Coordinates of C-alpha atoms in Angstrom, one line a residue:
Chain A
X24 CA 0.0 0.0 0.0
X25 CA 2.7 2.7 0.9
X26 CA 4.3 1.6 -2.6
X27 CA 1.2 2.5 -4.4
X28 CA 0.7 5.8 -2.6
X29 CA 4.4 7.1 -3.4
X30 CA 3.4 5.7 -7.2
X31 CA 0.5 7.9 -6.7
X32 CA 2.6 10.4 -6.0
X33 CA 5.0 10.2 -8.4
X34 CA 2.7 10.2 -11.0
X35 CA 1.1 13.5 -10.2
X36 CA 4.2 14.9 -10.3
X37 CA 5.2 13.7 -14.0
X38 CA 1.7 14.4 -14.6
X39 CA 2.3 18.4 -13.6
X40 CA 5.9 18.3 -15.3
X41 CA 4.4 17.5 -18.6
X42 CA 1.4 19.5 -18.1
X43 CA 3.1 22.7 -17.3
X44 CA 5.6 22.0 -21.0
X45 CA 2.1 21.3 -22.7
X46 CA 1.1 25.0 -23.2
X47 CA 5.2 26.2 -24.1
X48 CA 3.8 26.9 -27.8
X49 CA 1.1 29.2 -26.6
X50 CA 1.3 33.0 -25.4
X51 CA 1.2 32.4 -21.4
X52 CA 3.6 33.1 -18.5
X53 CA 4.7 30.8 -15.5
X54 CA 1.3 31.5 -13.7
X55 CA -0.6 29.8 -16.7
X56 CA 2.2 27.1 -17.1
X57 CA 1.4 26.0 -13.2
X58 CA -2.1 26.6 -13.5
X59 CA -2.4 24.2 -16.7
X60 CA 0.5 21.5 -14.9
X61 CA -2.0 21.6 -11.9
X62 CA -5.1 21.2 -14.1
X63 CA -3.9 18.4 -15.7
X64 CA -2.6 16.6 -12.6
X65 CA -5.9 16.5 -10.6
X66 CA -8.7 17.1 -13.6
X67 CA -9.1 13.6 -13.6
X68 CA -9.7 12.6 -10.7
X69 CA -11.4 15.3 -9.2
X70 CA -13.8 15.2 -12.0
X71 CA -14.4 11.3 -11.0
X72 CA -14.6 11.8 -7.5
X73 CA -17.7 14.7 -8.1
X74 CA -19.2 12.0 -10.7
X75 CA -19.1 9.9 -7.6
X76 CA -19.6 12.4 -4.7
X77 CA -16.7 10.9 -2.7
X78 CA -15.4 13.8 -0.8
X79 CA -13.3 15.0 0.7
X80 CA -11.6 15.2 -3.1
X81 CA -7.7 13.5 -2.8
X82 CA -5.6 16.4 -3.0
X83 CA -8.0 18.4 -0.8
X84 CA -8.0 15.7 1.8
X85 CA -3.9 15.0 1.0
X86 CA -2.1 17.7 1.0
X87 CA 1.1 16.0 -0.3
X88 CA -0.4 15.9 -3.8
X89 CA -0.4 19.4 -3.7
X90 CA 3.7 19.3 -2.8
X91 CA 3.8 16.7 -5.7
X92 CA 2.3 19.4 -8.3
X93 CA 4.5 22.7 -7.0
X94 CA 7.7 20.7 -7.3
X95 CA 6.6 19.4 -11.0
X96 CA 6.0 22.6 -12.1
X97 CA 8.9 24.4 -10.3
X98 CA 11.5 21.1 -11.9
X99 CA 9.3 22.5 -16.0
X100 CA 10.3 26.0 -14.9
X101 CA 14.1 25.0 -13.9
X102 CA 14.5 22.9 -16.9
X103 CA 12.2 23.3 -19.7
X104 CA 14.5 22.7 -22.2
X105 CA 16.4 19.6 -20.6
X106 CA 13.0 18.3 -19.6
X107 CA 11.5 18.6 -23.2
X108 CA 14.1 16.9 -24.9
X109 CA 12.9 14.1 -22.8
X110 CA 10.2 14.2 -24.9
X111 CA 10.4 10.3 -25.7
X112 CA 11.0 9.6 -21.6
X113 CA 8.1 12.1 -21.2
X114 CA 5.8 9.8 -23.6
X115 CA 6.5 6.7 -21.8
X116 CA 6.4 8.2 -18.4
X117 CA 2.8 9.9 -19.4
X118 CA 2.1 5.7 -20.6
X119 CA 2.8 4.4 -17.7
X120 CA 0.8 7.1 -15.7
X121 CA -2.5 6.9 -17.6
X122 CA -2.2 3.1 -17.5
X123 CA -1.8 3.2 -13.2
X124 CA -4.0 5.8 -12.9
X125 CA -6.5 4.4 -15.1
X126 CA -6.6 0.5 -12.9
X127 CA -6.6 2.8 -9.9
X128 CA -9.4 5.2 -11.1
X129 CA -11.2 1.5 -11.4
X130 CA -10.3 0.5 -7.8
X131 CA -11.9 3.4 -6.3
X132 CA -14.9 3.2 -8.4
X133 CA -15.2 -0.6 -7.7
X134 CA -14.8 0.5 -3.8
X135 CA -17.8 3.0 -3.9
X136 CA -20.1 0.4 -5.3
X137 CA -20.8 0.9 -9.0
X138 CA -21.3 -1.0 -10.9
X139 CA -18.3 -2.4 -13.4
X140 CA -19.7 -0.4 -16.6
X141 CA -19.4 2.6 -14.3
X142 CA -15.8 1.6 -13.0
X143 CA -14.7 1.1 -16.6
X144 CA -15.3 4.7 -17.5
X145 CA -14.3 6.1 -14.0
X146 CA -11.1 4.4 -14.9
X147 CA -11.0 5.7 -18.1
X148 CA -11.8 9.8 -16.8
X149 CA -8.9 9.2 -14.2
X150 CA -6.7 8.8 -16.8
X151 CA -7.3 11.2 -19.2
X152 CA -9.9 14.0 -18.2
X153 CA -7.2 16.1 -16.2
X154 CA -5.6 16.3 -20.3
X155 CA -9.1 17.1 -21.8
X156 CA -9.9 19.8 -19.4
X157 CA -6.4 21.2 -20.0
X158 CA -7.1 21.4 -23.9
X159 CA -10.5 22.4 -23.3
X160 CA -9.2 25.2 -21.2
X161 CA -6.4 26.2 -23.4
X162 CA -8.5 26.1 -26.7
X163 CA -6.9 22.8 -28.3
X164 CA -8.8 20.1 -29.4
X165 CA -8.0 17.7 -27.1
X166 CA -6.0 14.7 -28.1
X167 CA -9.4 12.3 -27.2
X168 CA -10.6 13.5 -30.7
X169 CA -7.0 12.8 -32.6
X170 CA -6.6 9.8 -34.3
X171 CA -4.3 8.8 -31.8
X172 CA -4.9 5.4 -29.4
X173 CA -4.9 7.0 -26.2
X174 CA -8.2 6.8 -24.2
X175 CA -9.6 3.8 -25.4
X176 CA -6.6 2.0 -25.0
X177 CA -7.2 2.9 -20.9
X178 CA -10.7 1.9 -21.3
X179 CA -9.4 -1.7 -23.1
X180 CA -7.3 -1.9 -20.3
X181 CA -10.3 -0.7 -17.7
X182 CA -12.4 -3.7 -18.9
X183 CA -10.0 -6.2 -19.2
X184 CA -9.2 -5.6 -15.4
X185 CA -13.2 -6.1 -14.4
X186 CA -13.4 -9.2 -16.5
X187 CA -10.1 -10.7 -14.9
X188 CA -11.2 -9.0 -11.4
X189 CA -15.0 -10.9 -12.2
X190 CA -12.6 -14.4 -12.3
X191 CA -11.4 -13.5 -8.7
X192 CA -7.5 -12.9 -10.3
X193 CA -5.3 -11.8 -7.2
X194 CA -5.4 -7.7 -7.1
X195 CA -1.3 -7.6 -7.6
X196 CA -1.2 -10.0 -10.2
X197 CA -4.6 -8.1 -12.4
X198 CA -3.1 -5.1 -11.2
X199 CA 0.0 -5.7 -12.8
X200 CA -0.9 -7.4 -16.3
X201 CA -3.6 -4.7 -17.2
X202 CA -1.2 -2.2 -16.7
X203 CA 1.1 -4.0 -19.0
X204 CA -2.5 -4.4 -21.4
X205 CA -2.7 -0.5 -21.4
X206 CA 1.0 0.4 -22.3
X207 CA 0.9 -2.4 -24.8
X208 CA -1.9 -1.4 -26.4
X209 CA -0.6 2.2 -26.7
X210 CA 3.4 1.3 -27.4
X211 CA 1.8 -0.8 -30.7
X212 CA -0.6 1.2 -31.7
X213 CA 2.0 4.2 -31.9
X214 CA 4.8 2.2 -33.6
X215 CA 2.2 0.7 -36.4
X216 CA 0.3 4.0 -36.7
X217 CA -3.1 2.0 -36.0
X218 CA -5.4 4.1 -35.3
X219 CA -9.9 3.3 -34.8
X220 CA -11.7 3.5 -38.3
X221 CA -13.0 7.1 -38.6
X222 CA -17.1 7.1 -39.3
X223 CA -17.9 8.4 -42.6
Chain B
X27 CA -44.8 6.6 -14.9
X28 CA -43.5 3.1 -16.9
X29 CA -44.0 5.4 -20.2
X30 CA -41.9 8.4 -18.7
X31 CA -39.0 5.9 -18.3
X32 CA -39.3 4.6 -21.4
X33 CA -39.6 8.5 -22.8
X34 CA -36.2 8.8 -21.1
X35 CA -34.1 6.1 -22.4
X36 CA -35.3 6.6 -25.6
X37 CA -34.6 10.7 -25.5
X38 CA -30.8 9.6 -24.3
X39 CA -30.9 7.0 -26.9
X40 CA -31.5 10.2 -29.9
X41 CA -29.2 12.1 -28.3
X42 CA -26.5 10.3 -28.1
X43 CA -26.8 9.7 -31.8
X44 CA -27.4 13.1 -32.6
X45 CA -24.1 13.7 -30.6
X46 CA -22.1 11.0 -32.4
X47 CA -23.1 12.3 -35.9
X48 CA -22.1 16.2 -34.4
X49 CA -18.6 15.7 -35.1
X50 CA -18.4 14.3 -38.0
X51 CA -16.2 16.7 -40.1
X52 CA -13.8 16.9 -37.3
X53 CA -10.9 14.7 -37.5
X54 CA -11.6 12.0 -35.2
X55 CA -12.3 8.3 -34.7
X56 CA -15.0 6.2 -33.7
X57 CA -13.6 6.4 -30.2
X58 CA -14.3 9.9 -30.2
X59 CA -17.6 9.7 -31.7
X60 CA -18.9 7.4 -29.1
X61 CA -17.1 9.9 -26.7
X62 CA -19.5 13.2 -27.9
X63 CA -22.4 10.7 -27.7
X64 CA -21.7 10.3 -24.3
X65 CA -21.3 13.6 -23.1
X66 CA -24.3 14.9 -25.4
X67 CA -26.4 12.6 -23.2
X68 CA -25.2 12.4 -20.1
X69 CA -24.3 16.0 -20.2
X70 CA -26.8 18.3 -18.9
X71 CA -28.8 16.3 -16.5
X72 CA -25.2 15.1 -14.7
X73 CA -24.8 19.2 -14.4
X74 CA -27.9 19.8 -13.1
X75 CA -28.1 16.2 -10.5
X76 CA -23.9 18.0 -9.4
X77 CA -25.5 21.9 -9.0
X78 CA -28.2 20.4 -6.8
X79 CA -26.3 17.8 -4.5
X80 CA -28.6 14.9 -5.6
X81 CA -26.7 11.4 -6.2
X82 CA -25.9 8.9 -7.5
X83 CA -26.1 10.3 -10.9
X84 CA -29.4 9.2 -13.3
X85 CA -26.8 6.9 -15.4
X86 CA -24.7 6.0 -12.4
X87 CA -27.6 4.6 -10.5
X88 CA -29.5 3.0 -13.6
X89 CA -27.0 1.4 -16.0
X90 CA -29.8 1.5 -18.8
X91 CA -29.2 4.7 -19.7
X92 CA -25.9 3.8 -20.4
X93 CA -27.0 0.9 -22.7
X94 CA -29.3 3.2 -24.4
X95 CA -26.2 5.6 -25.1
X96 CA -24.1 2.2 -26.2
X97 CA -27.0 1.5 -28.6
X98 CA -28.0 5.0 -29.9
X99 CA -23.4 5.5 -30.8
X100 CA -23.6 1.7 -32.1
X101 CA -26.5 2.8 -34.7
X102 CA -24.2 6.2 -35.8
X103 CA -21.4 3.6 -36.4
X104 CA -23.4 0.9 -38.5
X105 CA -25.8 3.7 -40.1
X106 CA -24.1 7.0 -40.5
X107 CA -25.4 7.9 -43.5
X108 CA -28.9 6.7 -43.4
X109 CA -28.7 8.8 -40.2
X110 CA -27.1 11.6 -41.3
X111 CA -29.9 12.1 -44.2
X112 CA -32.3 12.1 -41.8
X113 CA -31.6 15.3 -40.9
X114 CA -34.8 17.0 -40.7
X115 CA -36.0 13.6 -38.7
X116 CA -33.2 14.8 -36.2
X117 CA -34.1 18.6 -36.0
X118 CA -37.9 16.8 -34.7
X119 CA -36.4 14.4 -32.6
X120 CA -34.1 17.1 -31.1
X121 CA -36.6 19.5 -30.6
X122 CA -38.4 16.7 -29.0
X123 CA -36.1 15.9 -26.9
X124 CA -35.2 19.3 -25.2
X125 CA -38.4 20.3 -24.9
X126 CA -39.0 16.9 -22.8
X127 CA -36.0 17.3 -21.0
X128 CA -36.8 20.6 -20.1
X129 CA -39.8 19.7 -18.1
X130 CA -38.4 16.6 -16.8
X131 CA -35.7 18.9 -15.8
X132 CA -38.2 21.3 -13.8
X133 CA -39.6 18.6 -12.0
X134 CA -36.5 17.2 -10.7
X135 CA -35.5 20.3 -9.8
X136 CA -39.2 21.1 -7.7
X137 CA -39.1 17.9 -6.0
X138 CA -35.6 18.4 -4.7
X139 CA -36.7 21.5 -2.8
X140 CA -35.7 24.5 -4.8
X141 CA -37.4 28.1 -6.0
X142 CA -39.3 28.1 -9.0
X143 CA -36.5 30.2 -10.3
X144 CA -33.9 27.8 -10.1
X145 CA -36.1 25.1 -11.3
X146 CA -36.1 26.8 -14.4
X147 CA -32.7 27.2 -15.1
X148 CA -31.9 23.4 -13.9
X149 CA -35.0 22.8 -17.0
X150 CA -33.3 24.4 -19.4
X151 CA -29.1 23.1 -17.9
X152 CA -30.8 19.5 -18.4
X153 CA -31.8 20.1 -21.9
X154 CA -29.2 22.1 -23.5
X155 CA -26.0 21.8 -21.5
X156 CA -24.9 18.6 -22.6
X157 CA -24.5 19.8 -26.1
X158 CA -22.5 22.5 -24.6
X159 CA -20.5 20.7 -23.1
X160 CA -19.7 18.6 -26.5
X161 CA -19.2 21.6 -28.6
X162 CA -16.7 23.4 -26.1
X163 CA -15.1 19.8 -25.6
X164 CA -14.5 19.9 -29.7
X165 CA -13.5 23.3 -30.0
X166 CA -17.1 24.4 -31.4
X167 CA -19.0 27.6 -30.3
X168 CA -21.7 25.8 -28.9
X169 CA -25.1 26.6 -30.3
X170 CA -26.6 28.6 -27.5
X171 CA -24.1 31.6 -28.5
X172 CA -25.5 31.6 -31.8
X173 CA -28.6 33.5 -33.5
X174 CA -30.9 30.7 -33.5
X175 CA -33.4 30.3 -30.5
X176 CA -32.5 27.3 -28.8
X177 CA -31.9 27.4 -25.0
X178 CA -34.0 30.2 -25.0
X179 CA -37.0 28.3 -25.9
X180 CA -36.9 26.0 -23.0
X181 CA -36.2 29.0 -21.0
X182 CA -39.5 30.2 -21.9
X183 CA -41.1 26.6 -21.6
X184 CA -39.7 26.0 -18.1
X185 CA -41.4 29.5 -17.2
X186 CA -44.7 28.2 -19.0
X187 CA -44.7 25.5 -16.8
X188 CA -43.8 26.6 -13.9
X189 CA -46.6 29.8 -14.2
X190 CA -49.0 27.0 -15.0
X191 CA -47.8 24.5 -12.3
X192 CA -48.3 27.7 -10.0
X193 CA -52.0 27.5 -10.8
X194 CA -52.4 23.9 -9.8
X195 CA -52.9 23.0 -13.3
X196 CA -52.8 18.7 -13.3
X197 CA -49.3 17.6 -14.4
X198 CA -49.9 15.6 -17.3
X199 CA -52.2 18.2 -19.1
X200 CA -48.8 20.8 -18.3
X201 CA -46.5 18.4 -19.7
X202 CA -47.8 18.2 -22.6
X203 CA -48.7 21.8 -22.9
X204 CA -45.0 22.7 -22.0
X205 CA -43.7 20.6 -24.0
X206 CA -45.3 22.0 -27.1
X207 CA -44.8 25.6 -26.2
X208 CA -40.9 24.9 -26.5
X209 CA -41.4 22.8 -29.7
X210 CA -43.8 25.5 -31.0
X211 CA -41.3 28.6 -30.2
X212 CA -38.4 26.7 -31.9
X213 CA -40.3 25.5 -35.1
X214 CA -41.9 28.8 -35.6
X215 CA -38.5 30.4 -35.0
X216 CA -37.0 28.6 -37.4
X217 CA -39.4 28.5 -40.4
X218 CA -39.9 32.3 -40.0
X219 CA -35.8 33.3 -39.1
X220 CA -36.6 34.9 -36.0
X221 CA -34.0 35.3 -33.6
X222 CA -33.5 37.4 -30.3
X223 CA -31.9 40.9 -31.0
X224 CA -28.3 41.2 -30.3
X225 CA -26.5 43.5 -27.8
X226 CA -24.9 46.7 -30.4
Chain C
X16 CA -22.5 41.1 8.4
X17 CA -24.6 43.3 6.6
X18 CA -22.2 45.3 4.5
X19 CA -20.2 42.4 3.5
X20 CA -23.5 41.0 2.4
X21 CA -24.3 44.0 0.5
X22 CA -21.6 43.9 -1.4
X23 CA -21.3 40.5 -2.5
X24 CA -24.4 41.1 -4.4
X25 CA -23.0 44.4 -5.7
X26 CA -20.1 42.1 -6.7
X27 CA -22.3 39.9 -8.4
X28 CA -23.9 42.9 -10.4
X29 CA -21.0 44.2 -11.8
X30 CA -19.7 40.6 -12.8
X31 CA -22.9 40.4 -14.3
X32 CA -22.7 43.0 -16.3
X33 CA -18.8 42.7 -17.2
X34 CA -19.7 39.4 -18.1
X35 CA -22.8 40.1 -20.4
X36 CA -20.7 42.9 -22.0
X37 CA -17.8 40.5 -23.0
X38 CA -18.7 38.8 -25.6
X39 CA -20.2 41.6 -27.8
X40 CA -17.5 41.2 -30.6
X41 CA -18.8 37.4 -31.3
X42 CA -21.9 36.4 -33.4
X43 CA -24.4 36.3 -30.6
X44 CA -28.1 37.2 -29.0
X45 CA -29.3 39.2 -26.1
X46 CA -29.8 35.2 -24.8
X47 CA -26.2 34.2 -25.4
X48 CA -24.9 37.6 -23.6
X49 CA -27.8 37.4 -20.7
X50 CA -26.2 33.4 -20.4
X51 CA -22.8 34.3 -20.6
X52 CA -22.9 37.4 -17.8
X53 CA -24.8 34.6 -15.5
X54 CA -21.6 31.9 -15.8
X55 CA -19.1 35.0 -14.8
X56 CA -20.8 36.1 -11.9
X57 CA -21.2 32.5 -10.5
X58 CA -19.1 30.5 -12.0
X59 CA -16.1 30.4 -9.6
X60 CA -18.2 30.5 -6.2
X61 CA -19.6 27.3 -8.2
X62 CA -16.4 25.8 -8.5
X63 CA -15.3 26.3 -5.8
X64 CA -18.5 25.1 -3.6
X65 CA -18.8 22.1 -5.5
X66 CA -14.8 20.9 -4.7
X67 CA -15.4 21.7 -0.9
X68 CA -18.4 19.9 -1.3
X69 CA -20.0 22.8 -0.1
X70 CA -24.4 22.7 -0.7
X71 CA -26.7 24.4 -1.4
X72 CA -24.8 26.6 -3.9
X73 CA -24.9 30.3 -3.0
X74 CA -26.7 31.0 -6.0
X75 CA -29.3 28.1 -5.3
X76 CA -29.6 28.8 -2.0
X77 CA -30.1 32.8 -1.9
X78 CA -32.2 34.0 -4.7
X79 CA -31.4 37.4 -4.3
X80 CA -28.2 36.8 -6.2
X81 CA -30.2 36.0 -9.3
X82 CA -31.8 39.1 -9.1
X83 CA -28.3 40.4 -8.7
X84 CA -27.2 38.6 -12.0
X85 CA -30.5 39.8 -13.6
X86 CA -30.4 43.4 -13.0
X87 CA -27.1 43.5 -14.3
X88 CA -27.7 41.8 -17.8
X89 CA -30.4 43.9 -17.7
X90 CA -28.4 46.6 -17.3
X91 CA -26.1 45.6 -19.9
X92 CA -28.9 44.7 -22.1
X93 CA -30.6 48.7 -21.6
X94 CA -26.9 50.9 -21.8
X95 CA -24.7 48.4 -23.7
X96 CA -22.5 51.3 -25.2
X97 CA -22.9 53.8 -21.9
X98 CA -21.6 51.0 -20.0
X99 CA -18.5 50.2 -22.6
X100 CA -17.1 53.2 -22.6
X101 CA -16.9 53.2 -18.8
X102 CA -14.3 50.6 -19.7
X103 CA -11.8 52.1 -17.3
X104 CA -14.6 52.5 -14.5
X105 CA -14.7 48.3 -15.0
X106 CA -11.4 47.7 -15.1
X107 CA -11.7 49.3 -11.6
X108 CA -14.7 47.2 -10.9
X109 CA -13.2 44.2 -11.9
X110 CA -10.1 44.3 -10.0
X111 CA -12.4 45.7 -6.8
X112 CA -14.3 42.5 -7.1
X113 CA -11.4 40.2 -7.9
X114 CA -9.8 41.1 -5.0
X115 CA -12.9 41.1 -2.5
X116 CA -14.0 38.0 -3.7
X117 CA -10.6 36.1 -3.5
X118 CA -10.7 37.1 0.2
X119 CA -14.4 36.0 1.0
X120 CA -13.5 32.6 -1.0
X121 CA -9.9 32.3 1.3
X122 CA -12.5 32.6 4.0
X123 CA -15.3 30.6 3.4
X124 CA -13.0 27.5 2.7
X125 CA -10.9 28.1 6.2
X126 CA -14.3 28.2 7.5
X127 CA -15.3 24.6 6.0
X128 CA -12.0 23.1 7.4
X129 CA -9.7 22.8 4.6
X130 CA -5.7 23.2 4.7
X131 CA -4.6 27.0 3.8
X132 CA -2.7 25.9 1.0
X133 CA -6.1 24.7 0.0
X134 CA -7.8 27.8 1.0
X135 CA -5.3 30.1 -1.3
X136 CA -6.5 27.7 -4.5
X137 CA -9.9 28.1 -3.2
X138 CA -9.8 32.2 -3.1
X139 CA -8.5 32.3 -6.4
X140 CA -10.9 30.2 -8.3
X141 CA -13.9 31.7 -6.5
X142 CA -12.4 35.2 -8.5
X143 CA -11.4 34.1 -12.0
X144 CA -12.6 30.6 -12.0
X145 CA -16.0 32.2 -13.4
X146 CA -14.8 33.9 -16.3
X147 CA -12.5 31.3 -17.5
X148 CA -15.8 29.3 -17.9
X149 CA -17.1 32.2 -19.7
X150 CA -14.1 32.1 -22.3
X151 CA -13.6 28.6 -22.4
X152 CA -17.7 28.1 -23.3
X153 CA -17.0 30.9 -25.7
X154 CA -14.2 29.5 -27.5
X155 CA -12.0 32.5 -26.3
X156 CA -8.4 31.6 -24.4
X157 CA -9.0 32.9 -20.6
X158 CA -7.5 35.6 -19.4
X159 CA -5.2 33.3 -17.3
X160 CA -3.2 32.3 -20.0
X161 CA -2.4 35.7 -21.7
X162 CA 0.6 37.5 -20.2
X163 CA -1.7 39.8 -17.9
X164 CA -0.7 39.7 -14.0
X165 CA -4.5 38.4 -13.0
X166 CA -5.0 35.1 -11.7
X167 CA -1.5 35.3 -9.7
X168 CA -2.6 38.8 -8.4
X169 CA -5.5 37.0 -6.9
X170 CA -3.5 34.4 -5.7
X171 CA -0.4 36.1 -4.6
X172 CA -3.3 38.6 -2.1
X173 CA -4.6 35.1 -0.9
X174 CA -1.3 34.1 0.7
X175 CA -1.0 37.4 1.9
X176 CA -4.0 37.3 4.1
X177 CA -3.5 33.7 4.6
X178 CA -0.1 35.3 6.3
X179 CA -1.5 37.8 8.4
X180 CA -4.4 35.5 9.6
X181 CA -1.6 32.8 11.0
X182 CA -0.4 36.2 13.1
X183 CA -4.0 36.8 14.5
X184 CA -4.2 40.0 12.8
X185 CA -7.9 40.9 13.1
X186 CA -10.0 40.5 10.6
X187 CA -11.4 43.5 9.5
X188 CA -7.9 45.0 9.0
X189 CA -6.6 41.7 7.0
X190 CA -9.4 42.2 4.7
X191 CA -9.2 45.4 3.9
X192 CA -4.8 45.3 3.8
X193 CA -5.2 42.0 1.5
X194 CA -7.8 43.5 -0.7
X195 CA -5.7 46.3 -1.3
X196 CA -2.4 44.4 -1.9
X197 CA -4.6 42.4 -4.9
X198 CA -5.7 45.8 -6.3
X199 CA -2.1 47.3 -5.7
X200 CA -0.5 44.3 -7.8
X201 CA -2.9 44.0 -10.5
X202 CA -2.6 47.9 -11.1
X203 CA 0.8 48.8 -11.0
X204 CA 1.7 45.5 -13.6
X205 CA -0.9 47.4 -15.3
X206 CA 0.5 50.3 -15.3
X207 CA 4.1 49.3 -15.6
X208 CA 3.4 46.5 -18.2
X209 CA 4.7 44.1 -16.1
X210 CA 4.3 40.5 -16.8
X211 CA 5.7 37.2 -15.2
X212 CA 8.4 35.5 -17.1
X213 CA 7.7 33.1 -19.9
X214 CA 8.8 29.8 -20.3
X215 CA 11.0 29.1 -22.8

């Protein structure tokens, strides 16, 4: 348990760093750089936790998600250019978080009582609203509505959890291999250029 | 009370589809199509149920709205372009739709306790918000902004039936009189161009 | 009590009005700009009650800052071009109600129990929060992220009265002393072009 919560942790803060570098194209200062790295750290789950009314929210209750965010953002205004030539690091760091944050967006839906259709797409909105709500804010389209695999491969990964989780599969070992599901389904999809038919 | 229900799932069941087809000419994939349906849907009654404390969510609590939104994007993916010329269908079925929403939205809104006032503004959030929500989510200006009188007709039906509920008129005869008034303002105001003046 | 009462619906006038009178440029009817002055006068008190879990809403709970609202798009609707060229008088308005309303938000979250790191986000949003709904509903980029000293003004007078309060100052003189350092800020960057650094 203490491992996940300094994963948690982490993840919020690589979540912030890359946040705070998203907006570098656009006219903004520092403030707006935070404000957007803080955005896209919590969006998700705050947005999942109103959707559930599970209060107090995490980083209100916690303030050490709050710590997490400031130092991201302070490490993207040290090093912006260092940090963004990480760009490929950045992309498999920002993998790794949606997949974690997607199981555990599941978790916590699973622990209020909904039922699995609702946890799939709890899991899913961890994962990826805090990035929608930072487009949406900043006037991009976000990257949901792009051709690339991003948000269905969390909710692939989302469902393939339940169904294991429905067989009674041990929480480290599901845990674990739909994580693995998530960044798989990503990593391929990006190196093949796959991509979902359009509609038309 | 079996045929409100039904009325219900099969107004989410339109809207998602209408909501599918709305981005169309965006670059996207199906995964984002399904996405818009969603939100379309689900939109403005999840604002209204979050502005007035009252949980679980409609489609949290009752998973068959979400099946009815699973259907309704399932029928724009096999059907787009039978759909899509059924455009004046759609404008009916829309129409439909917010004006029944509208009042549904009213009388959610009475029986959690508030002022008629509020009540009408929750009528008119149910109706029209989740579009909103869609179009600033893809970078649109969402309708509302624009000449055509849209929210402003379930505006004026909320306020019809709220003046009418006022004078213990029974509530199925006002449901259906509401319901028209909206459909009747945004037919008329279509066929005959009239819009609201502007602010110069 | 009384005064501070007073004023917050004075407050929510002039956001009203500020709000309705925004989007005037932009294809739009007296609807959209009655709609758009109602977000900006309670959309961050929204936010921000909604995150603290915080019910009923102001808005929903005390009518009379409809009326508020009202009036004021009223207002706007009656002397739209008197009212725009008092631009500098709103400027002053603005900033007066930026700054008052960051230090009743920094209050009403310390009175619901939260951290004051907490409370200085909370301040904040309740100020600017509301139009950055605005612009982001009317596909404009907020305020926030242009170079303008606005947001951290409102943030920056937050922590200061957080300060004082941790000394006891009384609270009377902390409002007034923090109100005045948000105005002070805001004005002389105005004045002086100032701008925090960009990111690059």
């Amino acid at each position: 348990m203490d491992l996940q919560y300094g994963l948690e942790l982490v993840g919020t803060f690589v979540f912030a760093i890359s946040g705070a570098l998203a907006i570098r194209e656009q006219e903004h200062d520092m403030f707006g750089a935070g404000f957007t790295g803080f955005i896209t750290a919590i969006g998700g789950g705050t947005l999942r936790d109103i959707l559930l009314d599970s209060y107090p929210l995490v980083w209100i209750g916690d303030v050490n998600f709050l710590y997490s965010i400031l130092v991201g953002v302070l490490a993207a205004f040290t090093f912006p250019k260092f940090l963004s030539k990480l760009r490929r690091t950045f992309f498999l760091f920002d993998t790794l978080g949606i997949a974690f944050f997607t199981v555990l967006g599941v978790e916590k839906a699973l622990s209020l009582g909904v039922r699995p259709e609702i946890a799939a797409i709890m899991g899913m909105f961890s994962a990826v609203m805090g990035g929608v709500i930072r487009d949406t804010l900043t006037n991009t389209l976000p990257i949901l509505f792009r051709k690339e695999v991003y948000a269905s491969a969390c909710l692939a990964g989302a469902i393939f959890y339940l169904i294991l989780n429905s067989f009674n599969v041990p929480r480290d070992i599901n845990l674990l291999v739909s994580i693995v599901v998530i960044i798989a389904i990503r990593m391929l999809s990006m190196k093949y250029k796959l991509s979902l038919p359009r509609l038309d």
